[in-house]
Amino acid sequence: MFVRKAYSRSFIYLKSNPNYFYFHPKETAMSTNFIFFISSLFVLYIAYTIPKPEQHQPKQTNLVVYVHDYFTGHDTSAVTVAGKSGPDFSILQFGSIAIVDDPVTEGPTIESKEIGRAQGSYINSQLDGKGLYMVFSLIFTDGDYKGSTLEIQGSDIFSMKEREFGIVSGTGFFRFVKGYGIMQTQFMDIPNLRAIIKLNVTVKHY
């Protein structure tokens, strides 16, 4: 009986006060803005307090080496393996292919300290015979970069004083490398196919 009377009184009160559950629009907007403001502060706090992963900047390395490319002599390090002229083919003829395992030294003379090998191939890809397409690995066997490699690719138009080539990848010290190099002929003996090539390499790596 008491519950019924209390319910009746509440119903009468609500009926006589229809705005009991009414929220004023301005108050609602202020509450929403306040919640949004607090949420934004929380997000900013999280963003600035969570440790950020360390960002490593690439290192730049410049090195100069000398490649001794000898097709004749007791110290031959390169050989022409295919060409269009049968047994008389030469790397100076269009279409010829050579395989190389050239010594790489710190200085321009063969007596300089050997720090690696240049292993790969040349293809004479120019109709007049004056340009080679080269792909080879610069393999460091001694010095600061021992055990590392640089992969070299590009065009060698040997009649030009300077030729630019690309560094397309690397290993060891030169992982994730990118860069370029400038090639210059230090010495050239065309009749005997003997040359010393200077490589000035600039690379960025991690």
Tab-separated table of C-alpha atoms in Angstrom:
chain	number	residue	atom	x	y	z
A	1	MET	CA	0.000	0.000	0.000
A	2	PHE	CA	2.855	2.336	0.877
A	3	VAL	CA	4.667	1.570	-2.403
A	4	ARG	CA	1.544	2.298	-4.393
A	5	LYS	CA	1.104	5.680	-2.667
A	6	ALA	CA	4.783	6.585	-3.204
A	7	TYR	CA	4.530	5.625	-6.879
A	8	SER	CA	1.385	7.722	-7.233
A	9	ARG	CA	3.055	10.742	-5.658
A	10	SER	CA	6.096	10.385	-7.951
A	11	PHE	CA	3.885	10.069	-11.011
A	12	ILE	CA	1.899	13.153	-10.000
A	13	TYR	CA	5.153	15.093	-9.447
A	14	LEU	CA	6.572	14.129	-12.826
A	15	LYS	CA	3.317	14.901	-14.536
A	16	SER	CA	3.239	18.357	-12.985
A	17	ASN	CA	6.986	18.910	-13.776
A	18	PRO	CA	7.486	17.783	-17.403
A	19	ASN	CA	10.992	19.356	-17.557
A	20	TYR	CA	12.423	17.156	-14.805
A	21	PHE	CA	14.544	15.141	-17.284
A	22	TYR	CA	15.126	17.990	-19.682
A	23	PHE	CA	18.790	18.937	-20.391
A	24	HIS	CA	19.463	22.457	-21.540
A	25	PRO	CA	21.193	22.526	-24.985
A	26	LYS	CA	23.906	24.934	-23.799
A	27	GLU	CA	24.754	22.732	-20.814
A	28	THR	CA	24.898	19.639	-23.045
A	29	ALA	CA	27.244	21.349	-25.528
A	30	MET	CA	29.527	22.523	-22.727
A	31	SER	CA	29.717	19.004	-21.311
A	32	THR	CA	30.549	17.568	-24.730
A	33	ASN	CA	33.263	20.164	-25.322
A	34	PHE	CA	34.760	19.504	-21.912
A	35	ILE	CA	34.897	15.743	-22.542
A	36	PHE	CA	36.494	16.345	-25.955
A	37	PHE	CA	39.080	18.672	-24.382
A	38	ILE	CA	40.019	16.134	-21.708
A	39	SER	CA	40.250	13.363	-24.314
A	40	SER	CA	42.520	15.504	-26.484
A	41	LEU	CA	44.817	16.221	-23.547
A	42	PHE	CA	44.991	12.511	-22.790
A	43	VAL	CA	45.893	11.643	-26.392
A	44	LEU	CA	48.602	14.341	-26.467
A	45	TYR	CA	50.012	13.084	-23.187
A	46	ILE	CA	50.235	9.540	-24.541
A	47	ALA	CA	51.816	10.750	-27.802
A	48	TYR	CA	54.575	12.687	-26.037
A	49	THR	CA	55.341	10.206	-23.259
A	50	ILE	CA	55.569	6.963	-25.257
A	51	PRO	CA	59.242	6.434	-26.230
A	52	LYS	CA	59.795	6.890	-29.959
A	53	PRO	CA	61.882	4.329	-31.869
A	54	GLU	CA	65.427	5.488	-32.490
A	55	GLN	CA	65.914	6.786	-36.031
A	56	HIS	CA	69.309	5.953	-37.466
A	57	GLN	CA	70.786	8.424	-39.923
A	58	PRO	CA	72.681	7.022	-42.908
A	59	LYS	CA	76.454	7.264	-42.895
A	60	GLN	CA	78.391	8.503	-45.914
A	61	THR	CA	81.615	6.800	-46.937
A	62	ASN	CA	84.041	7.834	-49.656
A	63	LEU	CA	86.803	5.544	-50.838
A	64	VAL	CA	89.299	5.438	-53.682
A	65	VAL	CA	90.662	2.145	-54.990
A	66	TYR	CA	92.536	0.965	-58.080
A	67	VAL	CA	91.550	-1.991	-60.254
A	68	HIS	CA	94.294	-3.736	-62.270
A	69	ASP	CA	92.664	-5.157	-65.393
A	70	TYR	CA	95.151	-7.333	-67.305
A	71	PHE	CA	94.141	-9.421	-70.330
A	72	THR	CA	97.729	-10.453	-71.135
A	73	GLY	CA	100.987	-11.141	-69.300
A	74	HIS	CA	102.088	-13.457	-66.515
A	75	ASP	CA	99.641	-11.738	-64.150
A	76	THR	CA	96.567	-12.040	-66.393
A	77	SER	CA	93.370	-11.432	-64.408
A	78	ALA	CA	90.789	-11.145	-67.210
A	79	VAL	CA	89.877	-13.352	-70.142
A	80	THR	CA	87.534	-12.934	-73.097
A	81	VAL	CA	85.252	-15.993	-73.191
A	82	ALA	CA	82.892	-15.297	-76.109
A	83	GLY	CA	82.576	-13.129	-79.189
A	84	LYS	CA	81.322	-13.001	-82.767
A	85	SER	CA	84.738	-13.491	-84.447
A	86	GLY	CA	85.340	-17.087	-83.427
A	87	PRO	CA	88.781	-17.733	-81.894
A	88	ASP	CA	89.944	-14.228	-82.804
A	89	PHE	CA	87.404	-12.393	-80.651
A	90	SER	CA	88.572	-9.498	-78.477
A	91	ILE	CA	86.943	-7.551	-75.680
A	92	LEU	CA	87.351	-4.487	-77.911
A	93	GLN	CA	84.841	-5.950	-80.398
A	94	PHE	CA	81.086	-5.494	-80.135
A	95	GLY	CA	79.370	-8.557	-78.683
A	96	SER	CA	82.371	-9.948	-76.805
A	97	ILE	CA	82.134	-11.085	-73.182
A	98	ALA	CA	84.963	-11.127	-70.637
A	99	ILE	CA	85.221	-12.584	-67.140
A	100	VAL	CA	87.451	-10.782	-64.645
A	101	ASP	CA	89.047	-11.411	-61.271
A	102	ASP	CA	91.122	-8.254	-60.992
A	103	PRO	CA	93.279	-7.285	-58.009
A	104	VAL	CA	92.164	-4.134	-56.182
A	105	THR	CA	94.813	-2.025	-54.448
A	106	GLU	CA	95.000	1.050	-52.230
A	107	GLY	CA	97.367	2.862	-54.604
A	108	PRO	CA	97.831	3.083	-58.368
A	109	THR	CA	100.725	0.607	-58.634
A	110	ILE	CA	100.500	-3.163	-58.417
A	111	GLU	CA	103.028	-2.995	-55.564
A	112	SER	CA	100.437	-1.159	-53.449
A	113	LYS	CA	98.643	-3.088	-50.730
A	114	GLU	CA	95.977	-5.377	-52.160
A	115	ILE	CA	92.685	-4.885	-50.342
A	116	GLY	CA	90.287	-6.831	-52.532
A	117	ARG	CA	89.209	-8.294	-55.852
A	118	ALA	CA	86.902	-7.086	-58.615
A	119	GLN	CA	85.036	-10.190	-59.803
A	120	GLY	CA	82.413	-10.190	-62.529
A	121	SER	CA	81.986	-9.652	-66.239
A	122	TYR	CA	82.237	-7.098	-69.033
A	123	ILE	CA	80.125	-7.122	-72.180
A	124	ASN	CA	81.137	-5.000	-75.158
A	125	SER	CA	77.745	-3.439	-75.838
A	126	GLN	CA	78.651	-0.566	-78.165
A	127	LEU	CA	78.621	-1.050	-81.940
A	128	ASP	CA	81.948	0.702	-82.466
A	129	GLY	CA	83.521	-1.406	-79.710
A	130	LYS	CA	84.324	1.546	-77.452
A	131	GLY	CA	81.897	0.869	-74.632
A	132	LEU	CA	81.515	-1.913	-72.078
A	133	TYR	CA	78.583	-2.868	-69.892
A	134	MET	CA	80.062	-4.002	-66.579
A	135	VAL	CA	78.645	-5.952	-63.663
A	136	PHE	CA	81.011	-6.953	-60.892
A	137	SER	CA	81.460	-7.314	-57.156
A	138	LEU	CA	84.083	-5.291	-55.348
A	139	ILE	CA	85.091	-7.801	-52.674
A	140	PHE	CA	87.171	-6.440	-49.794
A	141	THR	CA	89.670	-9.001	-48.498
A	142	ASP	CA	91.730	-6.701	-46.269
A	143	GLY	CA	91.606	-3.290	-44.604
A	144	ASP	CA	88.763	-1.489	-42.845
A	145	TYR	CA	86.046	-3.108	-44.974
A	146	LYS	CA	87.336	-6.690	-44.954
A	147	GLY	CA	84.486	-9.152	-45.527
A	148	SER	CA	82.216	-6.541	-47.130
A	149	THR	CA	81.232	-6.103	-50.768
A	150	LEU	CA	79.933	-3.452	-53.136
A	151	GLU	CA	77.936	-4.402	-56.229
A	152	ILE	CA	78.849	-2.233	-59.215
A	153	GLN	CA	76.876	-1.838	-62.409
A	154	GLY	CA	77.100	0.600	-65.299
A	155	SER	CA	78.582	1.646	-68.599
A	156	ASP	CA	82.308	2.047	-69.210
A	157	ILE	CA	82.881	4.129	-72.336
A	158	PHE	CA	86.635	4.003	-71.992
A	159	SER	CA	87.298	6.784	-74.509
A	160	MET	CA	85.838	9.224	-71.945
A	161	LYS	CA	88.062	10.738	-69.276
A	162	GLU	CA	85.501	10.127	-66.519
A	163	ARG	CA	82.676	7.588	-66.419
A	164	GLU	CA	79.986	7.403	-63.768
A	165	PHE	CA	78.542	4.111	-62.536
A	166	GLY	CA	76.036	2.982	-59.940
A	167	ILE	CA	76.422	1.146	-56.642
A	168	VAL	CA	73.327	-1.050	-56.577
A	169	SER	CA	73.793	-3.024	-53.336
A	170	GLY	CA	76.294	-4.202	-50.773
A	171	THR	CA	76.960	-6.516	-47.847
A	172	GLY	CA	78.663	-6.375	-44.459
A	173	PHE	CA	79.697	-2.808	-43.675
A	174	PHE	CA	77.728	-1.637	-46.726
A	175	ARG	CA	74.286	-3.113	-46.034
A	176	PHE	CA	71.374	-1.115	-47.489
A	177	VAL	CA	73.895	0.897	-49.502
A	178	LYS	CA	73.152	3.317	-52.297
A	179	GLY	CA	75.607	5.469	-54.155
A	180	TYR	CA	77.689	6.093	-57.217
A	181	GLY	CA	81.260	6.116	-58.414
A	182	ILE	CA	83.532	7.913	-60.856
A	183	MET	CA	85.854	5.793	-62.991
A	184	GLN	CA	89.066	7.151	-64.523
A	185	THR	CA	91.711	5.398	-66.596
A	186	GLN	CA	94.987	5.655	-64.702
A	187	PHE	CA	96.962	3.634	-67.239
A	188	MET	CA	96.039	2.048	-70.596
A	189	ASP	CA	98.065	-0.231	-72.891
A	190	ILE	CA	95.639	-0.931	-75.751
A	191	PRO	CA	97.879	-3.316	-77.805
A	192	ASN	CA	98.417	-5.573	-74.776
A	193	LEU	CA	94.995	-4.960	-73.200
A	194	ARG	CA	96.365	-3.912	-69.831
A	195	ALA	CA	94.798	-1.120	-67.795
A	196	ILE	CA	94.696	0.379	-64.314
A	197	ILE	CA	91.361	1.930	-63.404
A	198	LYS	CA	90.782	4.390	-60.564
A	199	LEU	CA	87.418	4.102	-58.786
A	200	ASN	CA	86.247	7.017	-56.638
A	201	VAL	CA	83.188	5.752	-54.765
A	202	THR	CA	80.673	7.658	-52.626
A	203	VAL	CA	77.988	5.678	-50.798
A	204	LYS	CA	75.394	6.085	-48.056
A	205	HIS	CA	74.616	3.145	-45.804
A	206	TYR	CA	73.500	2.181	-42.284
